[in-house]
């Protein structure tokens, strides 16, 4: 499915996506192009979407927006200049395990390509962990609560 996530309100996207999904076979994977924000992902999964692709994790990283369990973190902010903590304390990715917010902010401010690469690695890992968690929530019958938790932060 394509043509969504091009500026319309989320409510409009969800209605259009539901209409499109209603015409797809249930025994085949359902792929949604261009949706990569956490709220969009949980809404799409609730409608039966299985696969996503998006430039959002890398675009956000290049512009200094970090995906975290507490919502977006703007690494450019002066508050992180001396912050020795990980990007997201709840994240187990290799970037959060090795580099501080202060160091990653420094790399980003210098426009060092390594900084964009590390921030992208984190954002992709964070989204991957989100989807793994959603999959577990579906299997365990608690998807509604998981969706609500994501929407409370990202919605």
Short mmCIF file of C-alpha atoms in Angstrom, two decimals:
data_model
loop_
_atom_site.label_atom_id
_atom_site.label_comp_id
_atom_site.label_asym_id
_atom_site.label_seq_id
_atom_site.Cartn_x
_atom_site.Cartn_y
_atom_site.Cartn_z
CA UNK A 1 0.00 0.00 0.00
CA UNK A 2 1.43 3.37 -0.94
CA UNK A 3 0.37 6.97 -1.19
CA UNK A 4 -0.25 7.50 2.51
CA UNK A 5 1.87 9.49 4.93
CA UNK A 6 2.27 12.41 2.56
CA UNK A 7 0.93 15.13 4.82
CA UNK A 8 -2.64 14.13 5.60
CA UNK A 9 -3.93 13.92 9.17
CA UNK A 10 -3.43 10.60 10.93
CA UNK A 11 -7.20 10.06 11.21
CA UNK A 12 -7.58 10.42 7.44
CA UNK A 13 -4.67 8.03 6.88
CA UNK A 14 -6.15 5.41 9.22
CA UNK A 15 -9.53 5.53 7.45
CA UNK A 16 -7.88 5.25 4.01
CA UNK A 17 -5.59 2.46 5.19
CA UNK A 18 -8.52 0.50 6.66
CA UNK A 19 -10.36 0.81 3.35
CA UNK A 20 -7.34 -0.47 1.41
CA UNK A 21 -6.61 -3.32 3.83
CA UNK A 22 -10.21 -4.54 3.48
CA UNK A 23 -9.41 -5.47 -0.13
CA UNK A 24 -6.17 -7.35 0.56
CA UNK A 25 -5.94 -11.13 0.96
CA UNK A 26 -5.52 -12.22 4.57
CA UNK A 27 -3.15 -15.07 3.72
CA UNK A 28 -0.42 -12.84 2.28
CA UNK A 29 1.90 -10.25 3.85
CA UNK A 30 0.59 -6.71 3.86
CA UNK A 31 3.20 -4.06 3.09
CA UNK A 32 2.86 -0.33 3.82
CA UNK A 33 5.30 2.05 2.18
CA UNK A 34 6.59 5.20 3.81
CA UNK A 35 5.16 4.92 7.32
CA UNK A 36 7.87 4.85 9.95
CA UNK A 37 6.69 6.92 12.89
CA UNK A 38 5.79 4.94 16.03
CA UNK A 39 2.16 6.11 16.12
CA UNK A 40 1.66 5.31 12.45
CA UNK A 41 3.18 1.88 12.91
CA UNK A 42 0.92 0.89 15.82
CA UNK A 43 -2.15 2.14 13.96
CA UNK A 44 -1.15 0.16 10.85
CA UNK A 45 -0.35 -3.03 12.77
CA UNK A 46 -3.79 -2.81 14.39
CA UNK A 47 -5.24 -2.87 10.86
CA UNK A 48 -3.23 -5.93 9.84
CA UNK A 49 -0.12 -4.44 8.23
CA UNK A 50 2.91 -6.76 8.45
CA UNK A 51 5.77 -4.92 6.73
CA UNK A 52 7.01 -1.34 6.62
CA UNK A 53 9.75 0.69 5.07
CA UNK A 54 10.56 4.31 5.68
CA UNK A 55 13.35 6.83 5.48
CA UNK A 56 12.18 8.31 8.79
CA UNK A 57 14.83 6.72 11.06
CA UNK A 58 17.70 8.02 8.95
CA UNK A 59 16.09 11.39 8.16
CA UNK A 60 15.37 11.96 11.83
CA UNK A 61 18.93 10.97 12.71
CA UNK A 62 20.43 13.40 10.18
CA UNK A 63 18.32 16.18 11.67
CA UNK A 64 19.07 15.24 15.28
CA UNK A 65 15.75 13.68 16.28
CA UNK A 66 16.20 10.51 18.28
CA UNK A 67 13.46 7.93 18.86
CA UNK A 68 13.15 7.01 22.54
CA UNK A 69 10.66 5.33 24.84
CA UNK A 70 9.90 8.80 26.27
CA UNK A 71 9.23 10.34 22.86
CA UNK A 72 11.48 12.29 20.52
CA UNK A 73 14.79 13.53 21.88
CA UNK A 74 16.34 16.51 20.10
CA UNK A 75 20.07 15.83 20.42
CA UNK A 76 20.90 19.41 19.34
CA UNK A 77 19.53 20.79 22.61
CA UNK A 78 22.11 22.33 24.92
CA UNK A 79 20.73 20.21 27.77
CA UNK A 80 22.61 17.21 26.31
CA UNK A 81 26.01 18.93 25.99
CA UNK A 82 27.28 17.31 29.20
CA UNK A 83 24.80 14.44 29.49
CA UNK A 84 26.76 11.21 29.90
CA UNK A 85 23.66 9.02 29.76
CA UNK A 86 22.58 6.87 26.81
CA UNK A 87 20.15 8.16 24.21
CA UNK A 88 17.44 5.96 25.75
CA UNK A 89 18.12 4.18 29.06
CA UNK A 90 15.52 1.55 28.07
CA UNK A 91 17.31 0.74 24.79
CA UNK A 92 19.78 -2.13 24.49
CA UNK A 93 21.23 -1.13 21.10
CA UNK A 94 24.98 -0.95 20.67
CA UNK A 95 24.88 2.86 20.39
CA UNK A 96 23.11 3.28 23.73
CA UNK A 97 25.53 0.80 25.27
CA UNK A 98 28.66 2.62 24.11
CA UNK A 99 28.07 6.34 23.53
CA UNK A 100 26.75 9.20 25.63
CA UNK A 101 24.25 11.83 24.62
CA UNK A 102 27.01 14.42 25.01
CA UNK A 103 29.34 12.64 22.60
CA UNK A 104 26.60 12.00 20.05
CA UNK A 105 25.50 15.64 20.31
CA UNK A 106 29.11 16.70 19.70
CA UNK A 107 29.33 14.52 16.57
CA UNK A 108 25.98 15.82 15.33
CA UNK A 109 26.96 19.46 15.84
CA UNK A 110 30.18 18.90 13.90
CA UNK A 111 28.17 17.23 11.11
CA UNK A 112 30.47 14.27 11.49
CA UNK A 113 29.16 11.42 9.29
CA UNK A 114 29.85 8.95 12.09
CA UNK A 115 27.33 10.81 14.23
CA UNK A 116 24.56 10.47 11.65
CA UNK A 117 25.45 6.81 11.22
CA UNK A 118 25.32 6.09 14.97
CA UNK A 119 22.05 7.98 15.42
CA UNK A 120 20.55 6.08 12.47
CA UNK A 121 21.68 2.76 13.94
CA UNK A 122 19.93 3.68 17.19
CA UNK A 123 16.71 4.84 15.48
CA UNK A 124 16.49 1.70 13.34
CA UNK A 125 17.21 -0.53 16.36
CA UNK A 126 14.61 1.33 18.41
CA UNK A 127 11.93 0.86 15.75
CA UNK A 128 12.89 -2.79 15.35
CA UNK A 129 12.51 -3.31 19.10
CA UNK A 130 9.14 -1.54 18.97
CA UNK A 131 7.88 -3.95 16.30
CA UNK A 132 9.24 -6.97 18.20
CA UNK A 133 7.33 -5.73 21.25
CA UNK A 134 4.17 -5.29 19.19
CA UNK A 135 4.51 -8.81 17.85
CA UNK A 136 4.78 -10.15 21.42
CA UNK A 137 1.77 -8.08 22.46
CA UNK A 138 -0.29 -9.61 19.64
CA UNK A 139 0.72 -13.16 20.63
CA UNK A 140 -0.01 -12.46 24.31
CA UNK A 141 -3.38 -10.81 23.61
CA UNK A 142 -2.41 -7.39 24.94
CA UNK A 143 -2.09 -5.40 21.72
CA UNK A 144 -4.64 -2.75 22.70
CA UNK A 145 -2.65 -1.85 25.81
CA UNK A 146 0.63 -1.81 23.88
CA UNK A 147 -0.89 0.42 21.21
CA UNK A 148 -2.28 2.80 23.82
CA UNK A 149 1.13 3.01 25.53
CA UNK A 150 2.81 3.99 22.26
CA UNK A 151 0.09 6.47 21.35
CA UNK A 152 0.26 8.05 24.82
CA UNK A 153 3.89 8.96 24.09
CA UNK A 154 3.93 9.35 20.30
CA UNK A 155 0.28 9.93 19.37
#
